[in-house]
Amino acid sequence: MFRNRPPPEEERRVRANDREYNEKFQYASNCITTSKYNIITFLPVNLFEQFQEVANTYFLFLLILQLIPQISSLSWFTTIVPLALVLSITAIKDATDDYFRHKSDNQVNNRQSQVLIRGSIQKEKWMNVRVGDIIKLENNQFVAADLLLLSSSEPHGLCYIETAELDGETNMKVRQSVSVTCELGDPNNLAAFNGEVVCEPPNNKLDRFCGTLYWKDRKYSLTNQNMLLRGCVLRNTEFCYGLVIFAGPDTKLMQNSGRTKFKRTSIDRLMNTLVLWIFCFLVCMGMILAVGNAVWEREVGSLFQSYLPWDPPVDSFIFSAFLSFWSYVIILNTVVPISLYVSVEVIRLGHSYFINWDRQMFCSQCNTAAEARTTTLNEELGQVEYIFSDKTGTLTQNIMTFNKCSINGQTYGEATDPLGPQPKKLDFTPFNSLADPNFCFYDDTLLESVKVGDCCTHEFFRLLSLCHTVMSEEKSEGELVYKAQSPDEGALVTAARNFGFVFRSRTPGTISTTEMGRPVTYALLAILDFNNIRKRMSVIVRNPEGRIRLYCKGADTMLLERLHPSNQDLMNVTSDHLNEYAADGLRTLALAYRDLSEEQWETWSERQRSAERASDCREERLAAVYEEIEQDMMLLGATAIEDKLQEGVPETIAVLSLANIKVWVLTGDKQETAVNIGYSCKMLTDDMAEVFIISGNTVQCVRQELRAARQRMVELSQSREEGKEVFAEACFLTPDLRGGHREVTEEEEKVEQQPPSPVSSVSPASPAPPLNLMDNISGEFGLVINGHSLAHALEADMEAEFVSTACACKAVICCRVTPLQKAQVVELIKKHKRAVTLAVGDGANDISMIKSAHIGVGISGQEGNQAVLASDYSFSQFRFLQRLLLVHGRWSYLRMCRFLCYFFYKNFAFTMVHFWFGFFCGFSAQTVYDQYFITLYNIVYTSLPVLAMGIFDQDVPDDRSLEYPKLYEPGQLNLLFNKKEFFICIAQGIYTSVVLFFVPYAVLSDATQSSGEPLADYQTFAVTTATALVIVVSVQIALDTGYWTIINHVFIWGSLGLYFSIMLALHSQTLFRIFPNQFHFVGTAQSTLLQPVVWLTIALATAICVVPVLTFRFLKLDLRPQLSDTVRYTQLVRLKKRKLAGRSAGERGWRGASTMSEGRLGARSGSRRSGYAFAHQEGFGELITSGKNMRLSSLVLGSFGSKHSSSWIDTLRRKKHPPTPTCTSGDCSPAPSSICASVPPLSNSSSMMGGSQDTPIEEESDTATVQSVAVSLSPETNGAPAAPQGPGHPHSTAPSSAAERSQAGPPAGWTLSLGAVQEALFGWRNTAPCTNSASSGPT
Amino acid sequence: MASSYNAKEEDGHHSGAAGHGGAGADKSRKPDNTAFKQQRLPAWQPILTAGTVLPAFFVIGLIFIPIGIGLYVTSNNIKEFEIDYTGVDSKSECYACARNFSWNSTTPCTCSMNFTLEQPFESNVFMYYGLSNFYQNHRRYVKSRDDSQLNGDPTALKDPSKECEPYRTSEGLPIAPCGAIANSLFNDTLELHYVDSNGTKLEIPLVKKGIAWWTDKHVKFRNPNGNTNLTVAFQGTSKPVNWGKPVYELDPLDPENNGFINEDFIVWMRTAALPTFRKLYRIIQKKSSTTPTLPSGRYILSITYNYPVLSFDGRKRMILSTISWMGGKNPFLGIAYITVGSICFFLGVVLLIIHHKYDNRNTSADIPN
């Protein structure tokens, strides 16, 4: 069954269309097997795997011990029955899992694909696809193997793929074939294609491929840009052809599908420790009894030999003691029964199903129920102390809505009065047939203004319809679909669309719109694309009348500086509006335009071209050129976009923080956005004493800032303490505390970022308050930390400071963090706080965090399901988290703890009786009970009631535990099951065993039946003790069960009934007549259970066992009731009252912290300039102007439409050659930026991309080391490391530092984001050579 | 970035993406609204309140104390007499027998002990022998028997179980009954004489039937080949090494009481749970309603001393006891019941006081949060 593995590949050689040649190398076929077993290997392999479990091996060892007659104190079946049961249950589970894997393998392997065989396309199953085959893919098909893209239906061999299955990103990516192969359009040419690919061996690096294509004596280098990986889906491309390079198990997808790390809960770890302790305890007991045996054999046994000689091999009491030790190990092993592990798994499985079944965690919009993807972590959900949350898509919906705007000093879209009548949603359809029906806007004055024809309003929306990089797709007339790189842009363009300025289509040189029902085509002269430094984007367009105008939208901070002085008044008004919007947590943009004269444009475009041609500092030159033209602009107004919070987020966070769970937001967003969201979801509140912002760029800065924060906390909390004593003083202090958080303004940041200067008011000499002081900080603080500061804070020597500061804060927001840093923060808390952490996120960038946290929760939302696949629990709304933790987690923890307490109790009560009996039977390892009883006790008589309790128990109902989040605290403090509780259980168990042995001993030793026969015979004693045991543990479980459902009743009473019926059956004459040697106890049950003395004994033992427990429980409940007890009690009281009242008082509905208002939250006092609410990635600008992505069809559609296909490309080429492009209107698009841009990699915005031509892209796995390098970059790189997702750019550095930055090289630590950046740019670097070769004229 | 590969997910995603437009046809994955799945099963939720716990304590107390008193009184009404005849003390009559015991002696040593019953024993009197420090509950001892053989299985008769070692075979012949239990059968003979006022010894008739459990006598123990000729049935077997006579001659007076169904043997084979135990030996039937079974006065216990126990510091006793509905004398049970009942009652009072004094629970349903 084990395939002979060929030696590891050094390199892979694949020749297209040559199966014979490729077969030499024995490459893996495209058949995948994820299944582990087949019918023959199942039993041995599965058993082998199972016996790798320590517990199973231990029981096997016991079984072997029992086969030695001198040791065997129990018959072999007492061990083998439970063991076999456990093994077969596990085996059945494994077999079912494997069956489904087989099924899914089969299904995948039998998918159809179209393979080019001998010049014709034939249907072939996936599994029969070979390396070297050329296969044809059609739109929306899954890629069958890792392919080299040869040609596609699109121009230039482009094709679009979606990689959601691979990396979770849903945005489309572009792949392009090598230029020579993209012409092989039809199957005949492809069939003749015999190129040979030499490439790297199979690996798991998703973003890297390195190979060479040899064809017709020429070499072409291949990169990841030419590859279509298995698991991707072809989109927007009619068809494409690819050459299979890696198949089946060699594909990157399969190479990546490793086993996920196995997570254990803290209860698991505790349980393992306790089992180890119990094992030691067992050995101790064994030793004591063995010593006892030695003494007894010497003192008594040797003399007793006339009646009971020693066994033949036993010649001394020492040897006898040795044997007796092992015998007792066998007998006493039931303190850790094998059923413990099985029961725990069963209970967890049950809890997982309850999570899956919960209707209140079902999202009807997305039709997804919550899912427990891991079934082993449930009780850990009841112990969470820290939640690390992603922002976008997790707290927010990642849906942007155009909410308000300010046009020419007039604000529209006022917040609707929540008390007033719900205003009507504007209906755009009568006014505009192209309107998007989903668009919501409530202020009809704006619509009126548009209808009236206010020129500012028109210009405002014209700008929105022109100045963007959105692509449109018009499937049928009027049915527009916008594809925007950022949802913000989409929202803006959609808004313009609805207000009558409909963006219809674009070509590289034109933008077609419908303005107030009239089609208009603008010539697009240039796109001054967005980047993180510029924080604005502009377009220069020529309208049909021939006027050239620059439209600009961008961050207010950037834009307002560049306005014409005549705008002063308008600027003041708009600025106020912007402040208002920002205070509402909206993302704002300012809009402006500038009229350009033909000369201005000509001179500027010349300069721009030369800047683009520059080989060095291209970025900066371009930026400077852009800066030149974006001056003296006229302000149009501002927009406000709402990044809609998910439903119930503030309430959830409020409830979670009431439950003493600390919520940290780790986001890749910018600080301003993150802080805004922090406020709007009530993480940060104005009630907070202070919100600290750590944004230093150097180690010293960060340290000082952290120290300053701590000092301030101590001061404030001290003053607060004092304030409590002196009320007047407190009143005096309050204004200081309120609103004391520092303003986050760009200016301030700039100040802070000047490297060596100490941070504002803190003198570096001031000693930091001792760390231990931090534990008893009172008052609420918030902390905001930046990505680059975080990098310093995570260094080894700062960790402790950071943790102590951050953990004293109620809310922590980390912005601009990379995925790796997210994981590092989680690890940090895990390491320093020993707290249970939960990470929740929805995107591929959250995977590292989700995997490293104790519990990973995936939100199945907009960003694909990669996070879900890596998570332990998944659902679709953040607010379900409170139910998951406070209801399911809490119950799971409670149930598991109660289960464990009881389980250990019942087994000690059961087993320790043997220990006491040892002193009366010559330490001979004689059992007290019948061997059948020992076998069945754990698996039949006592398993079901405790399972029912473990699965169904509830102390308080779900709505109560949401109502009183404090109920969650015992889990965090580990109160319900810890070592102390364990010892209490053990002590109770031992006490019970003492009672269970000595009460029958005292009663029965001289007692006789009413017919005169003595009762103290072994069998009667065994039955009496066993019955008393079963009754006592049943009473105990009845006491422990707080929630008696019908199932509990059935199980508890059923177990008792089962005990008596099984016992009577086993002691029946029928069975004895068949197997006289197996059933020695014939008649014992009948004769024993008829004796009143026996029942009196059982009753006595039960009373003695239960009364103290009852007393303690009552006293605890009466004198020190837990919150849950009180809640329970009050509920009972309410229930009684209600019954008395005789009417059902309507349940007081309680929803979240009902004091919170739904929807948007009220304005907060501190006004706050919002950040640039714009794409975090660069737009499609380059792609648009180059026209590469344009389909022929869309080109035709465009009013610009030249009939000649791809004529614009030709035009471009032609224009490249002559020294000065002479532009004839009509079929030539004056798009100089695009021409120039195609020479070097097009980006003008990203230093990383700019410099990456000669910077090898770091592999992802190396980022850890690279990270440390990046962290140690000297202060001159300040601000350089930044974005996790978007371009690796500082968000706040002034352009003046740009040169410095490019010298410092790309911030290597953020290479993780490279892939994203690359994709964001649609991989221009790799498409560039194509264009390059075509247009390589002198410039 | 490990992505776990799963065709189902791949497809699920695909179909989901495709089916978004044509909504409605998608069947809802909303979980069923059943009480079970939503964990809303109707349930009884008991709480340990003062209203339930305190009455429980009082009730337990009130039930246990009368039972205890009843048991104690019953137990006190039972007459029991016990005499140790091991012969440890040199003044004891059986001292000589105990000292000079040898396994090989052919003539049995006899001794007799005098005792006086202060009170008459009214109803049926049960006569027990008691052994101390005799480990009938030792693991090796307990398992050293073959129930198949004792149940009359002819194959087991000829080939006893290995558990019987080292009392499995003797001189090449299988031992019947095999094993250490059978081998150590208690074989003292006890006789009881009443010395009346005239000084004449009257032998008291001892009934040896009905001392074993019904199931033992009729189910568990059976002679091979039924109850036909036992001598033939046990042909080819050997008697246990310690025994003086083979199993089919255990009771020379009653041929029905021989072989494996000999009641003395059956009683012995029902091993005791504790090293000090008593076993029913004989029953003294009540003769008439007027005269007591055993009137008060002097008695003589004659012992045929066959069973050595001194070597392992054992003791032998003879016990006479009357019986009530609850069996023999058992003062412990009554005292224990009275004690537990009183403690419960007392606890109830204490808890009541505590509850009233310290209870600060506010029933008005406001909970600190």
Short mmCIF file of C-alpha atoms in Angstrom, two decimals, chain A residues 32 34 69-73 104 107-108 111 126 140 142 162 164-167 206 230-231 235 253-254 256-258 296-297 300 303-311 327 354 356-360 362 366-369 373 847 851 865-866 869 888 891 895 917 920-922 924-926 951-952 954-955 963-966 997 999 1001-1003 1005-1014 1016-1021 1039 1041-1047 1049 1069 1072-1073 1076-1077 1080 1082-1084 1087-1088 1092-1093 1095-1097 1099-1100 1103-1104 1107 1110-1111 1113-1115 1117-1119 1121 1123 1125-1130 1132-1134 1137 1260, chain B residues 1-11 13-14 17 20 26-34 36-51 53-54 56-57 60 64 67 71 80 103 126 128 133-149 151 153 161 165-167 180-181 183-185 210-216 218-222 242 270-280 283 306-309 311-313 317 321-330 332-333 336-337 340 343-344 347 351-352 354-356 358-369:
data_model
loop_
_atom_site.label_atom_id
_atom_site.label_comp_id
_atom_site.label_asym_id
_atom_site.label_seq_id
_atom_site.Cartn_x
_atom_site.Cartn_y
_atom_site.Cartn_z
CA ILE A 32 -5.77 13.01 -4.81
CA THR A 34 -7.01 12.65 1.50
CA PRO A 69 -2.74 -15.69 36.85
CA GLN A 70 -0.76 -14.80 39.97
CA ILE A 71 -1.51 -11.15 39.43
CA SER A 72 -4.92 -11.25 37.91
CA SER A 73 -7.27 -9.93 40.49
CA SER A 104 -15.18 13.68 -1.47
CA GLN A 107 -16.13 13.34 -6.27
CA VAL A 108 -13.18 15.62 -6.87
CA ARG A 111 -14.85 15.95 -12.02
CA TRP A 126 -9.65 15.11 -13.15
CA ASN A 140 -16.47 29.78 -13.28
CA PHE A 142 -12.33 25.25 -10.78
CA GLU A 162 -10.64 34.22 -7.69
CA ALA A 164 -10.83 32.53 -2.16
CA GLU A 165 -10.26 28.85 -1.60
CA LEU A 166 -6.55 29.32 -1.63
CA ASP A 167 -5.91 32.42 0.42
CA LEU A 206 1.34 30.11 -2.82
CA ARG A 230 -5.58 24.44 -8.20
CA GLY A 231 -8.46 25.63 -6.10
CA ARG A 235 -13.85 34.43 -13.47
CA LEU A 253 -3.17 23.64 -2.56
CA MET A 254 -2.52 20.08 -1.50
CA ASN A 256 -0.63 23.48 1.92
CA SER A 257 -3.26 21.31 3.42
CA GLY A 258 -1.41 20.21 6.46
CA TRP A 296 0.51 -9.93 56.46
CA GLU A 297 2.06 -12.78 54.55
CA VAL A 300 -0.29 -14.39 59.24
CA LEU A 303 1.15 -19.55 59.34
CA PHE A 304 -2.11 -19.89 57.52
CA GLN A 305 -0.45 -22.04 54.90
CA SER A 306 -1.97 -25.21 56.25
CA TYR A 307 -5.28 -23.98 54.85
CA LEU A 308 -4.02 -21.66 52.13
CA PRO A 309 -0.58 -22.46 50.77
CA TRP A 310 1.27 -19.91 48.70
CA ASP A 311 1.05 -20.14 44.96
CA SER A 327 -2.83 -6.90 41.45
CA PHE A 354 -26.10 22.62 20.60
CA ASN A 356 -24.77 24.25 15.63
CA TRP A 357 -28.44 24.02 16.44
CA ASP A 358 -28.82 27.37 18.07
CA ARG A 359 -31.36 29.40 16.19
CA GLN A 360 -30.31 32.53 17.93
CA PHE A 362 -28.38 31.74 12.90
CA CYS A 366 -26.62 34.79 4.97
CA ASN A 367 -28.48 31.58 5.73
CA THR A 368 -25.68 30.37 7.90
CA ALA A 369 -25.92 28.81 11.27
CA ARG A 373 -15.75 23.29 13.68
CA ILE A 847 -5.62 33.39 10.17
CA LYS A 851 -4.60 29.82 14.86
CA ASN A 865 -14.02 31.69 4.04
CA GLN A 866 -10.34 31.26 4.66
CA LEU A 869 -11.57 27.25 7.51
CA HIS A 888 -22.77 28.18 25.34
CA TRP A 891 -22.80 26.24 30.13
CA ARG A 895 -21.26 21.23 32.71
CA PHE A 917 -11.23 -4.06 52.18
CA PHE A 920 -9.50 -7.21 56.01
CA CYS A 921 -8.64 -9.68 53.35
CA GLY A 922 -4.94 -10.04 53.94
CA SER A 924 -4.76 -10.17 48.77
CA ALA A 925 -6.29 -7.85 46.15
CA GLN A 926 -9.66 -9.43 46.61
CA ILE A 951 -24.83 17.58 28.29
CA PHE A 952 -28.08 19.11 29.49
CA GLN A 954 -28.14 24.48 33.15
CA ASP A 955 -27.81 26.54 36.25
CA GLU A 963 -28.67 39.55 31.53
CA TYR A 964 -26.07 39.06 34.18
CA PRO A 965 -22.73 38.95 32.40
CA LYS A 966 -21.02 38.70 35.76
CA PHE A 997 -17.28 -0.13 53.42
CA VAL A 999 -21.20 0.70 57.56
CA TYR A 1001 -18.92 -4.03 57.83
CA ALA A 1002 -20.24 -2.92 61.16
CA VAL A 1003 -23.78 -3.94 60.45
CA SER A 1005 -20.35 -8.74 60.45
CA ASP A 1006 -22.59 -10.25 63.15
CA ALA A 1007 -25.92 -9.93 61.43
CA THR A 1008 -27.95 -12.86 60.26
CA GLN A 1009 -30.81 -13.26 57.92
CA SER A 1010 -34.22 -13.63 59.39
CA SER A 1011 -33.84 -17.33 58.61
CA GLY A 1012 -30.71 -17.53 60.68
CA GLU A 1013 -28.03 -17.72 58.00
CA PRO A 1014 -25.27 -15.20 58.58
CA ALA A 1016 -21.56 -11.61 56.45
CA ASP A 1017 -20.78 -13.92 53.61
CA TYR A 1018 -18.74 -12.45 50.84
CA GLN A 1019 -21.43 -12.41 48.20
CA THR A 1020 -24.06 -10.75 50.37
CA PHE A 1021 -21.52 -8.20 51.45
CA LEU A 1039 -28.20 16.49 43.96
CA THR A 1041 -28.23 17.86 38.55
CA GLY A 1042 -29.71 21.29 38.56
CA TYR A 1043 -31.84 20.89 35.50
CA TRP A 1044 -33.96 17.79 35.42
CA THR A 1045 -35.17 17.29 31.94
CA ILE A 1046 -37.07 14.22 30.98
CA ILE A 1047 -33.80 12.75 29.76
CA HIS A 1049 -35.13 11.47 34.76
CA GLN A 1069 -30.41 -19.58 37.99
CA PHE A 1072 -25.80 -20.17 36.23
CA ARG A 1073 -27.11 -23.38 34.72
CA PRO A 1076 -21.75 -22.47 36.27
CA ASN A 1077 -18.15 -21.34 36.36
CA HIS A 1080 -20.83 -17.60 41.12
CA VAL A 1082 -26.35 -17.31 41.79
CA GLY A 1083 -29.23 -16.46 44.07
CA THR A 1084 -27.35 -13.82 46.01
CA SER A 1087 -31.69 -13.61 49.04
CA THR A 1088 -29.88 -10.38 49.89
CA PRO A 1092 -34.68 -5.76 55.73
CA VAL A 1093 -31.32 -5.43 57.41
CA TRP A 1095 -32.00 -2.19 53.10
CA LEU A 1096 -31.58 -0.59 56.48
CA THR A 1097 -27.85 -0.73 55.95
CA ALA A 1099 -30.39 3.58 53.84
CA LEU A 1100 -28.04 4.25 56.70
CA ALA A 1103 -27.91 9.04 54.81
CA ILE A 1104 -24.42 9.19 56.25
CA VAL A 1107 -26.32 14.45 54.95
CA LEU A 1110 -26.42 18.47 51.90
CA THR A 1111 -25.38 20.45 54.95
CA ARG A 1113 -24.19 22.79 50.13
CA PHE A 1114 -26.99 24.38 52.03
CA LEU A 1115 -24.65 26.42 54.19
CA LEU A 1117 -25.87 28.51 49.40
CA ASP A 1118 -27.35 30.17 52.40
CA LEU A 1119 -24.39 32.08 53.67
CA PRO A 1121 -24.51 32.36 47.61
CA LEU A 1123 -24.39 34.97 41.74
CA ASP A 1125 -27.45 30.72 42.92
CA THR A 1126 -29.02 34.08 43.55
CA VAL A 1127 -30.19 34.34 39.98
CA ARG A 1128 -31.63 30.89 40.20
CA TYR A 1129 -33.28 31.67 43.45
CA THR A 1130 -34.79 34.93 42.29
CA LEU A 1132 -37.78 30.66 41.51
CA VAL A 1133 -39.27 33.45 43.54
CA ARG A 1134 -40.48 35.20 40.41
CA LYS A 1137 -45.04 35.01 42.37
CA GLU A 1260 6.26 34.21 3.83
CA MET B 1 -1.17 29.41 5.56
CA ALA B 2 -2.44 25.95 5.59
CA SER B 3 -5.64 25.48 3.80
CA SER B 4 -7.42 22.32 4.49
CA TYR B 5 -8.67 20.89 1.33
CA ASN B 6 -12.18 19.73 1.12
CA ALA B 7 -14.19 19.15 -1.94
CA LYS B 8 -17.40 19.84 -0.15
CA GLU B 9 -16.30 23.27 0.80
CA GLU B 10 -15.06 23.93 -2.65
CA ASP B 11 -18.38 22.99 -4.09
CA HIS B 13 -18.71 27.84 -2.05
CA HIS B 14 -19.25 27.52 -5.70
CA ALA B 17 -21.76 32.01 -5.20
CA HIS B 20 -26.98 34.05 -4.82
CA ASP B 26 -31.96 27.93 -1.52
CA LYS B 27 -33.27 25.90 1.32
CA SER B 28 -32.89 27.43 4.68
CA ARG B 29 -30.28 25.98 6.92
CA LYS B 30 -32.03 27.40 9.93
CA PRO B 31 -31.88 24.90 12.75
CA ASP B 32 -35.10 23.30 13.83
CA ASN B 33 -37.01 25.01 16.51
CA THR B 34 -37.37 22.08 18.84
CA PHE B 36 -34.37 19.76 22.55
CA LYS B 37 -32.17 21.48 20.02
CA GLN B 38 -32.74 24.86 21.52
CA GLN B 39 -32.02 23.50 25.01
CA ARG B 40 -35.42 24.56 26.20
CA LEU B 41 -36.64 21.17 27.35
CA PRO B 42 -39.04 21.60 30.21
CA ALA B 43 -37.14 20.86 33.32
CA TRP B 44 -37.53 20.66 37.01
CA GLN B 45 -34.94 22.88 38.62
CA PRO B 46 -34.59 21.99 42.27
CA ILE B 47 -32.83 24.46 44.49
CA LEU B 48 -31.53 23.77 47.94
CA THR B 49 -33.53 26.35 49.78
CA ALA B 50 -34.24 26.50 53.44
CA GLY B 51 -37.75 25.53 52.59
CA VAL B 53 -33.45 21.30 53.05
CA LEU B 54 -34.52 21.97 56.61
CA ALA B 56 -35.67 17.18 54.82
CA PHE B 57 -33.36 17.11 57.79
CA ILE B 60 -34.81 12.19 58.12
CA PHE B 64 -34.49 7.46 61.62
CA ILE B 67 -36.52 3.09 63.38
CA LEU B 71 -34.15 -1.79 66.00
CA GLU B 80 -27.33 -14.53 72.34
CA TRP B 103 -3.23 -34.04 61.33
CA PHE B 126 -29.65 -21.06 66.10
CA TYR B 128 -23.30 -21.09 65.08
CA ASN B 133 -8.52 -14.60 62.07
CA PHE B 134 -9.53 -17.04 59.42
CA TYR B 135 -9.13 -15.47 56.00
CA GLN B 136 -11.92 -16.99 54.02
CA ASN B 137 -11.93 -13.79 52.01
CA HIS B 138 -8.40 -14.10 50.79
CA ARG B 139 -8.28 -13.80 47.02
CA ARG B 140 -6.47 -17.04 46.48
CA TYR B 141 -8.78 -18.79 48.91
CA VAL B 142 -11.97 -17.38 47.40
CA LYS B 143 -11.15 -18.44 43.90
CA SER B 144 -9.87 -21.86 44.87
CA ARG B 145 -12.97 -23.81 43.93
CA ASP B 146 -14.64 -25.23 40.90
CA ASP B 147 -18.30 -24.38 40.71
CA SER B 148 -18.79 -26.66 37.75
CA GLN B 149 -17.55 -29.58 39.73
CA ASN B 151 -22.64 -28.38 40.31
CA ASP B 153 -20.51 -31.56 36.04
CA SER B 161 -10.37 -26.22 37.29
CA GLU B 165 -4.32 -25.64 42.61
CA PRO B 166 -2.61 -26.90 44.71
CA TYR B 167 -5.64 -28.90 45.81
CA ALA B 180 -8.58 -24.79 49.29
CA ILE B 181 -12.03 -23.93 50.53
CA ASN B 183 -9.97 -28.72 51.79
CA SER B 184 -10.26 -26.55 54.86
CA LEU B 185 -13.79 -27.68 55.71
CA GLY B 210 -32.14 -26.08 56.53
CA ILE B 211 -28.96 -24.35 57.45
CA ALA B 212 -27.88 -23.62 53.89
CA TRP B 213 -29.29 -21.19 51.36
CA TRP B 214 -32.06 -22.60 49.30
CA THR B 215 -30.36 -21.71 46.01
CA ASP B 216 -27.09 -23.21 47.17
CA HIS B 218 -30.96 -26.79 45.18
CA VAL B 219 -29.23 -24.98 42.36
CA LYS B 220 -25.61 -24.36 42.97
CA PHE B 221 -24.59 -27.65 44.52
CA ARG B 222 -25.48 -30.92 42.89
CA ASN B 242 -7.21 -32.69 54.99
CA ARG B 270 -20.20 -19.88 51.15
CA THR B 271 -17.10 -17.92 52.01
CA ALA B 272 -17.22 -15.18 54.57
CA ALA B 273 -16.57 -11.56 53.77
CA LEU B 274 -14.47 -10.88 56.81
CA PRO B 275 -11.78 -12.76 58.68
CA THR B 276 -14.00 -13.03 61.75
CA PHE B 277 -17.18 -14.76 60.87
CA ARG B 278 -19.81 -17.15 62.08
CA LYS B 279 -21.54 -19.88 60.24
CA LEU B 280 -24.78 -21.56 60.98
CA ILE B 283 -30.88 -25.32 64.54
CA ASN B 306 -10.58 -31.79 64.74
CA TYR B 307 -9.94 -28.33 63.47
CA PRO B 308 -6.64 -26.68 64.34
CA VAL B 309 -6.59 -22.90 64.36
CA SER B 311 -1.16 -22.30 64.41
CA PHE B 312 -2.29 -19.04 62.80
CA ASP B 313 -3.65 -17.56 66.01
CA ARG B 317 -16.45 -20.03 69.12
CA SER B 321 -28.81 -17.04 69.30
CA THR B 322 -32.47 -16.45 68.84
CA ILE B 323 -33.75 -14.60 65.81
CA SER B 324 -36.20 -11.79 65.18
CA TRP B 325 -37.54 -10.32 61.93
CA MET B 326 -34.28 -8.50 61.51
CA GLY B 327 -32.10 -11.49 62.17
CA GLY B 328 -29.76 -11.90 65.04
CA LYS B 329 -28.53 -9.53 67.67
CA ASN B 330 -27.36 -6.34 66.01
CA PHE B 332 -25.04 -1.37 66.04
CA LEU B 333 -27.78 -0.82 63.54
CA ALA B 336 -26.44 4.02 64.32
CA TYR B 337 -29.96 4.88 63.30
CA VAL B 340 -27.83 9.58 62.53
CA ILE B 343 -27.65 14.34 64.18
CA CYS B 344 -30.00 15.14 61.35
CA LEU B 347 -28.41 19.79 62.18
CA LEU B 351 -29.24 25.22 60.20
CA LEU B 352 -32.55 26.76 61.00
CA ILE B 354 -28.11 29.89 61.08
CA HIS B 355 -30.58 30.50 58.36
CA HIS B 356 -32.62 32.87 60.43
CA TYR B 358 -27.41 35.08 58.95
CA ASP B 359 -29.57 34.82 55.95
CA ASN B 360 -29.26 38.06 54.12
CA ARG B 361 -30.72 36.95 50.92
CA ASN B 362 -33.10 39.39 49.53
CA THR B 363 -36.00 37.69 47.98
CA SER B 364 -37.07 40.82 46.22
CA ALA B 365 -35.12 39.77 43.19
CA ASP B 366 -32.56 42.45 42.99
CA ILE B 367 -29.23 41.09 42.15
CA PRO B 368 -26.02 43.02 42.24
CA ASN B 369 -24.61 43.23 38.81
#
